[in-house]
Amino acid sequence: MTEFLWRLPTQGDGRHAGAATRHRGGFGGPAPVTPATDVRPGRFGPFDDLHQIIDAAELSGLDGVLAPYDPLGEESWIVAGGALRATRHARVIVEFQPAFGTPVYAAKVSATLQQISRGRLSWRIAVETEEADARARGDRVTGDDRYARAAEFLTVARGVWNETPVPGAGFKGTGFEFDGEYFDVIDGGFRGILSGLPFPTVYLSGTSAQALELSARHGDVHVFTETPDGITASVTELRERAAAAGRTVRAGLEIPVIARETEQEAWARAHRQWREVHPEDPSGDLALGDGRWAGFAELGYSQPVGLVGSYEQVAQRLSGYIEAGIESFVLVGHPHIEEVHRTGEHLLHLVDPAGRTLAAQEATA
Amino acid sequence: MTIDIYWRIGMEGDHASLRTPRRSNRGHAGGYGPGNIAPAIRDGELDGYGYIDHMAAVAKASESAGFLGGLLPSFPVTDDPWAVAAALARETTTYRFMVAFQPGFLHPVQAARMSASLQRATGGRLVYNIISGGGGPAQLWWGDKVSHDDRYARTSEFLDVLRGVWDGAPYDYDGRFFHTEGAALPPGLAGQPFPEVYFSGSSGAAVQAAGRHSDYYLSWLEPYADLRAKFDGARAHAETFGRTPKFAVRIDIVARHTEEAAWAEIEKGWAFVDRDAANRAAQGDSVGAARIKGWVPETITGYHDLEVQPNMWCGFSLIRGGPAFGLVGSYEQVAERLDELIDLGVDAFILAGNPHLEEAYRVGEEVLPLLGRSRLTAPNSEAALSFSR
């Protein structure tokens, strides 16, 4: 069964493409004052909106949510903690960059999150972040060194983690030693309530040789982004590198989607949003000719290329990716609650009927 | 004074749009097909959620989209609004629960106890929608044979007793329908704010009963001239009690970025007209329903025949259950029509649309911010982003 995750917004949400008119979540400014009685001011915070999106993904049957790393947006660990508490089924993927702290501390925080969620937490490591962001954080590690550090980070985090229960013994570890370029541990290792939990599934991303090599050696899922040239070559390279390392790594794809009842409605939506941000260039003629559209970044998405079409057309394209080896999708669309419902109600069971239709005939009310 | 605007919760399940045949794929009222929500299907099995989880989502959407609260309607086939209000009380913040109920089915002292506890649970967010019944098969299904005008007399007695016991002092009552001796709310429950009363009913008997008891006189949407006459009648009657009634209107809305896009929604839904279902729903002795029936032509050549005045369409009951009249148009047009209704004397609205969740956001974010532009300049106020709870 294919995994379908939803990318949560980090800087608010709304119906429109322009950031200033996206009022949900407190990033776009307050709603206008009108004659209607308004009891919201002071009583609603950004996480009320965010949690409505998390609820929507959970109720619509998505498999999980991604809390993305965004230095200018909500903090992903805090989002993830709330999301795990607010859901029963959803996997929650927390994205963070490896300089955020020590790997032992990341593992420690994660052990608590695994404990409260019965093992639903995953990690996504953002290795290549923007230079200015890294400098602002005081992170002097650059270029390929970032991949070396990420590899050490994952080695240490897995090293201190004990999936089988180990009795507590004060401050004593379980004998894990590490003397690396970036991290050092002496007699590390989790015991007691920190042990006996599943290690988070590790998602990684990127298209460079270093990125793919890191996944091949340390990752569980490698998440690609669609390009005009497609993803087939990258998926093949990932497979080859993983095989050379004696491992298997699943391929994922993060992609924005505008799906409607008809193809025409979907394109009308894409073009209407385009005109909001580009009133001077209303054509928005960025169609790649096969149901893919290269204008998403302009609408506030973090990926340029996504899918536009009828539910059936978009489902077919997603099925095509599955045939190309994709096992995990991160979908996104805004406004999030509305698009999550479209995805759950109209799309997923077409792409992936296994598990999304009832195995046994239920009584009809 | 500001205008109180509520949003309805569908208590019977909901469907993904008005464009499709009436299959409730949200909740369990329509069975479980692919794409069901609350419960959804995971790993070939229902995932343990229920329609209450979706109703919670609608309530939270309503409050964050700028509605004051929501109407929780009551029908034989739906979940019960008292139970739903109790369930959602603690997972909402500002949402006012407008609980619809018929006084005949509940003893007023019991209603007072439930109301007082809900006020304590919510910080005073309970509102009443008092309905006195539409008669016909539905009324008999409830086990209620009381005649139309007597139902209003009973409603009136009910509210006398409910108010009588509210402040906690022993209360005796000897009426046609209810009797109490020394009844009172216990000290722990007494002293809560009394819920606002939205009173439904279009007949003379309803106006009689409403005059003494209602805060808001609630009507379905009707053409302006009819609404004005209705309001005038209620106002004149209330004056004999020295009261000034307020008016509320319940309106379905299809608003889109253009007028054409809004009518295109109606056109798609029109493919699934069910005249028989609409007629069945209109059985009974409801004067309001009879008034509406008079507006729907016997012979209809197309959905545009039912646009009885600009942006006011009386075909809603033909494509889904509920009232016939609603507003169809661009965001700006619908906001202008609501402004006209405010000018006509409306103090509160109960709005609705399918699907309730998504349309709550749409109307809250696209229509409500335009209110007042065509009739007054909205007051300036400091942006209030500070947040404390």
GROMACS .gro file of N, CA, C and O in nm, chain A residues 191-249:
model
  236
  191ARG      N    1   1.810   0.375   2.822
  191ARG     CA    2   1.759   0.269   2.908
  191ARG      C    3   1.620   0.309   2.959
  191ARG      O    4   1.576   0.421   2.939
  192GLY      N    5   1.559   0.217   3.030
  192GLY     CA    6   1.436   0.249   3.099
  192GLY      C    7   1.325   0.295   3.005
  192GLY      O    8   1.307   0.237   2.898
  193ILE      N    9   1.258   0.401   3.042
  193ILE     CA   10   1.143   0.444   2.960
  193ILE      C   11   1.187   0.497   2.825
  193ILE      O   12   1.105   0.515   2.735
  194LEU      N   13   1.317   0.524   2.806
  194LEU     CA   14   1.364   0.570   2.675
  194LEU      C   15   1.396   0.454   2.582
  194LEU      O   16   1.424   0.476   2.464
  195SER      N   17   1.390   0.333   2.633
  195SER     CA   18   1.424   0.217   2.549
  195SER      C   19   1.297   0.140   2.513
  195SER      O   20   1.189   0.166   2.566
  196GLY      N   21   1.313   0.046   2.419
  196GLY     CA   22   1.199  -0.037   2.381
  196GLY      C   23   1.103   0.030   2.286
  196GLY      O   24   0.988  -0.012   2.274
  197LEU      N   25   1.149   0.133   2.218
  197LEU     CA   26   1.063   0.207   2.125
  197LEU      C   27   1.121   0.198   1.984
  197LEU      O   28   1.242   0.184   1.969
  198PRO      N   29   1.035   0.208   1.880
  198PRO     CA   30   1.088   0.200   1.743
  198PRO      C   31   1.165   0.328   1.708
  198PRO      O   32   1.120   0.438   1.741
  199PHE      N   33   1.279   0.313   1.641
  199PHE     CA   34   1.353   0.431   1.594
  199PHE      C   35   1.270   0.497   1.482
  199PHE      O   36   1.210   0.428   1.400
  200PRO      N   37   1.264   0.629   1.478
  200PRO     CA   38   1.185   0.696   1.373
  200PRO      C   39   1.233   0.656   1.233
  200PRO      O   40   1.354   0.643   1.211
  201THR      N   41   1.137   0.638   1.142
  201THR     CA   42   1.172   0.618   1.002
  201THR      C   43   1.243   0.745   0.953
  201THR      O   44   1.198   0.855   0.984
  202VAL      N   45   1.351   0.728   0.878
  202VAL     CA   46   1.432   0.844   0.837
  202VAL      C   47   1.406   0.878   0.690
  202VAL      O   48   1.430   0.796   0.601
  203TYR      N   49   1.353   0.999   0.666
  203TYR     CA   50   1.332   1.051   0.532
  203TYR      C   51   1.443   1.150   0.502
  203TYR      O   52   1.479   1.230   0.588
  204LEU      N   53   1.492   1.144   0.379
  204LEU     CA   54   1.592   1.240   0.334
  204LEU      C   55   1.550   1.291   0.196
  204LEU      O   56   1.458   1.237   0.135
  205SER      N   57   1.619   1.394   0.148
  205SER     CA   58   1.581   1.450   0.018
  205SER      C   59   1.705   1.505  -0.050
  205SER      O   60   1.815   1.504   0.006
  206GLY      N   61   1.687   1.556  -0.172
  206GLY     CA   62   1.797   1.613  -0.248
  206GLY      C   63   1.829   1.529  -0.370
  206GLY      O   64   1.792   1.411  -0.377
  207THR      N   65   1.899   1.589  -0.467
  207THR     CA   66   1.928   1.516  -0.592
  207THR      C   67   2.078   1.504  -0.617
  207THR      O   68   2.117   1.438  -0.712
  208SER      N   69   2.160   1.567  -0.534
  208SER     CA   70   2.304   1.557  -0.557
  208SER      C   71   2.352   1.415  -0.526
  208SER      O   72   2.284   1.338  -0.459
  209ALA      N   73   2.473   1.385  -0.575
  209ALA     CA   74   2.532   1.253  -0.548
  209ALA      C   75   2.546   1.232  -0.397
  209ALA      O   76   2.519   1.124  -0.345
  210GLN      N   77   2.585   1.340  -0.326
  210GLN     CA   78   2.604   1.330  -0.181
  210GLN      C   79   2.471   1.298  -0.111
  210GLN      O   80   2.465   1.219  -0.017
  211ALA      N   81   2.364   1.363  -0.160
  211ALA     CA   82   2.232   1.341  -0.099
  211ALA      C   83   2.188   1.197  -0.117
  211ALA      O   84   2.139   1.132  -0.024
  212LEU      N   85   2.205   1.147  -0.241
  212LEU     CA   86   2.162   1.010  -0.268
  212LEU      C   87   2.248   0.910  -0.192
  212LEU      O   88   2.199   0.807  -0.144
  213GLU      N   89   2.374   0.942  -0.179
  213GLU     CA   90   2.465   0.851  -0.108
  213GLU      C   91   2.430   0.846   0.041
  213GLU      O   92   2.434   0.739   0.105
  214LEU      N   93   2.395   0.962   0.097
  214LEU     CA   94   2.353   0.963   0.238
  214LEU      C   95   2.232   0.874   0.259
  214LEU      O   96   2.224   0.795   0.355
  215SER      N   97   2.134   0.885   0.168
  215SER     CA   98   2.015   0.799   0.178
  215SER      C   99   2.053   0.653   0.164
  215SER      O  100   2.001   0.566   0.236
  216ALA      N  101   2.139   0.625   0.067
  216ALA     CA  102   2.177   0.486   0.041
  216ALA      C  103   2.235   0.422   0.167
  216ALA      O  104   2.211   0.305   0.195
  217ARG      N  105   2.310   0.500   0.246
  217ARG     CA  106   2.376   0.443   0.364
  217ARG      C  107   2.293   0.458   0.491
  217ARG      O  108   2.301   0.375   0.581
  218HIS      N  109   2.214   0.566   0.501
  218HIS     CA  110   2.152   0.596   0.631
  218HIS      C  111   2.000   0.618   0.626
  218HIS      O  112   1.938   0.631   0.730
  219GLY      N  113   1.941   0.629   0.507
  219GLY     CA  114   1.801   0.669   0.499
  219GLY      C  115   1.707   0.550   0.484
  219GLY      O  116   1.747   0.440   0.449
  220ASP      N  117   1.580   0.572   0.515
  220ASP     CA  118   1.475   0.473   0.488
  220ASP      C  119   1.392   0.511   0.366
  220ASP      O  120   1.347   0.425   0.292
  221VAL      N  121   1.366   0.641   0.350
  221VAL     CA  122   1.287   0.689   0.237
  221VAL      C  123   1.358   0.812   0.180
  221VAL      O  124   1.399   0.900   0.257
  222HIS      N  125   1.373   0.818   0.049
  222HIS     CA  126   1.430   0.938  -0.012
  222HIS      C  127   1.321   1.010  -0.091
  222HIS      O  128   1.260   0.952  -0.182
  223VAL      N  129   1.297   1.134  -0.054
  223VAL     CA  130   1.183   1.208  -0.112
  223VAL      C  131   1.233   1.297  -0.226
  223VAL      O  132   1.316   1.387  -0.206
  224PHE      N  133   1.182   1.272  -0.346
  224PHE     CA  134   1.218   1.351  -0.463
  224PHE      C  135   1.118   1.464  -0.485
  224PHE      O  136   1.008   1.463  -0.429
  225THR      N  137   1.161   1.559  -0.567
  225THR     CA  138   1.075   1.667  -0.611
  225THR      C  139   1.064   1.657  -0.761
  225THR      O  140   1.163   1.630  -0.828
  226GLU      N  141   0.944   1.677  -0.815
  226GLU     CA  142   0.925   1.665  -0.960
  226GLU      C  143   0.999   1.779  -1.032
  226GLU      O  144   1.006   1.892  -0.983
  227THR      N  145   1.058   1.743  -1.148
  227THR     CA  146   1.122   1.843  -1.234
  227THR      C  147   1.065   1.827  -1.374
  227THR      O  148   1.003   1.724  -1.403
  228PRO      N  149   1.087   1.925  -1.460
  228PRO     CA  150   1.036   1.910  -1.597
  228PRO      C  151   1.090   1.784  -1.665
  228PRO      O  152   1.024   1.725  -1.749
  229ASP      N  153   1.210   1.738  -1.625
  229ASP     CA  154   1.269   1.619  -1.686
  229ASP      C  155   1.222   1.489  -1.622
  229ASP      O  156   1.265   1.381  -1.662
  230GLY      N  157   1.139   1.499  -1.519
  230GLY     CA  158   1.091   1.377  -1.455
  230GLY      C  159   1.188   1.329  -1.347
  230GLY      O  160   1.290   1.392  -1.321
  231ILE      N  161   1.154   1.218  -1.285
  231ILE     CA  162   1.230   1.171  -1.170
  231ILE      C  163   1.292   1.034  -1.192
  231ILE      O  164   1.361   0.982  -1.106
  232THR      N  165   1.266   0.976  -1.310
  232THR     CA  166   1.305   0.836  -1.331
  232THR      C  167   1.455   0.814  -1.312
  232THR      O  168   1.498   0.720  -1.244
  233ALA      N  169   1.536   0.903  -1.370
  233ALA     CA  170   1.681   0.884  -1.361
  233ALA      C  171   1.727   0.888  -1.216
  233ALA      O  172   1.811   0.808  -1.173
  234SER      N  173   1.670   0.981  -1.138
  234SER     CA  174   1.710   0.993  -0.998
  234SER      C  175   1.670   0.870  -0.918
  234SER      O  176   1.745   0.824  -0.831
  235VAL      N  177   1.549   0.819  -0.945
  235VAL     CA  178   1.505   0.699  -0.873
  235VAL      C  179   1.598   0.582  -0.902
  235VAL      O  180   1.636   0.506  -0.813
  236THR      N  181   1.637   0.569  -1.028
  236THR     CA  182   1.730   0.461  -1.067
  236THR      C  183   1.863   0.476  -0.994
  236THR      O  184   1.918   0.379  -0.941
  237GLU      N  185   1.914   0.600  -0.990
  237GLU     CA  186   2.043   0.622  -0.925
  237GLU      C  187   2.035   0.588  -0.776
  237GLU      O  188   2.125   0.527  -0.720
  238LEU      N  189   1.923   0.626  -0.714
  238LEU     CA  190   1.905   0.593  -0.572
  238LEU      C  191   1.911   0.442  -0.550
  238LEU      O  192   1.979   0.391  -0.460
  239ARG      N  193   1.839   0.368  -0.636
  239ARG     CA  194   1.836   0.221  -0.627
  239ARG      C  195   1.976   0.163  -0.635
  239ARG      O  196   2.014   0.075  -0.558
  240GLU      N  197   2.052   0.212  -0.735
  240GLU     CA  198   2.186   0.157  -0.759
  240GLU      C  199   2.277   0.184  -0.639
  240GLU      O  200   2.350   0.096  -0.594
  241ARG      N  201   2.271   0.305  -0.588
  241ARG     CA  202   2.357   0.339  -0.476
  241ARG      C  203   2.319   0.258  -0.351
  241ARG      O  204   2.407   0.213  -0.277
  242ALA      N  205   2.189   0.243  -0.330
  242ALA     CA  206   2.144   0.167  -0.212
  242ALA      C  207   2.189   0.021  -0.225
  242ALA      O  208   2.238  -0.039  -0.129
  243ALA      N  209   2.175  -0.034  -0.347
  243ALA     CA  210   2.216  -0.173  -0.369
  243ALA      C  211   2.365  -0.189  -0.342
  243ALA      O  212   2.409  -0.287  -0.279
  244ALA      N  213   2.445  -0.091  -0.388
  244ALA     CA  214   2.588  -0.096  -0.365
  244ALA      C  215   2.621  -0.093  -0.217
  244ALA      O  216   2.721  -0.151  -0.173
  245ALA      N  217   2.536  -0.027  -0.139
  245ALA     CA  218   2.558  -0.021   0.006
  245ALA      C  219   2.493  -0.140   0.076
  245ALA      O  220   2.494  -0.147   0.200
  246GLY      N  221   2.431  -0.229  -0.002
  246GLY     CA  222   2.368  -0.347   0.056
  246GLY      C  223   2.239  -0.316   0.131
  246GLY      O  224   2.202  -0.387   0.225
  247ARG      N  225   2.170  -0.210   0.090
  247ARG     CA  226   2.046  -0.172   0.159
  247ARG      C  227   1.935  -0.149   0.056
  247ARG      O  228   1.960  -0.142  -0.063
  248THR      N  229   1.810  -0.136   0.104
  248THR     CA  230   1.703  -0.088   0.018
  248THR      C  231   1.650   0.042   0.078
  248THR      O  232   1.638   0.055   0.201
  249VAL      N  233   1.622   0.137  -0.008
  249VAL     CA  234   1.569   0.266   0.034
  249VAL      C  235   1.445   0.292  -0.051
  249VAL      O  236   1.448   0.278  -0.173
   0.00000   0.00000   0.00000
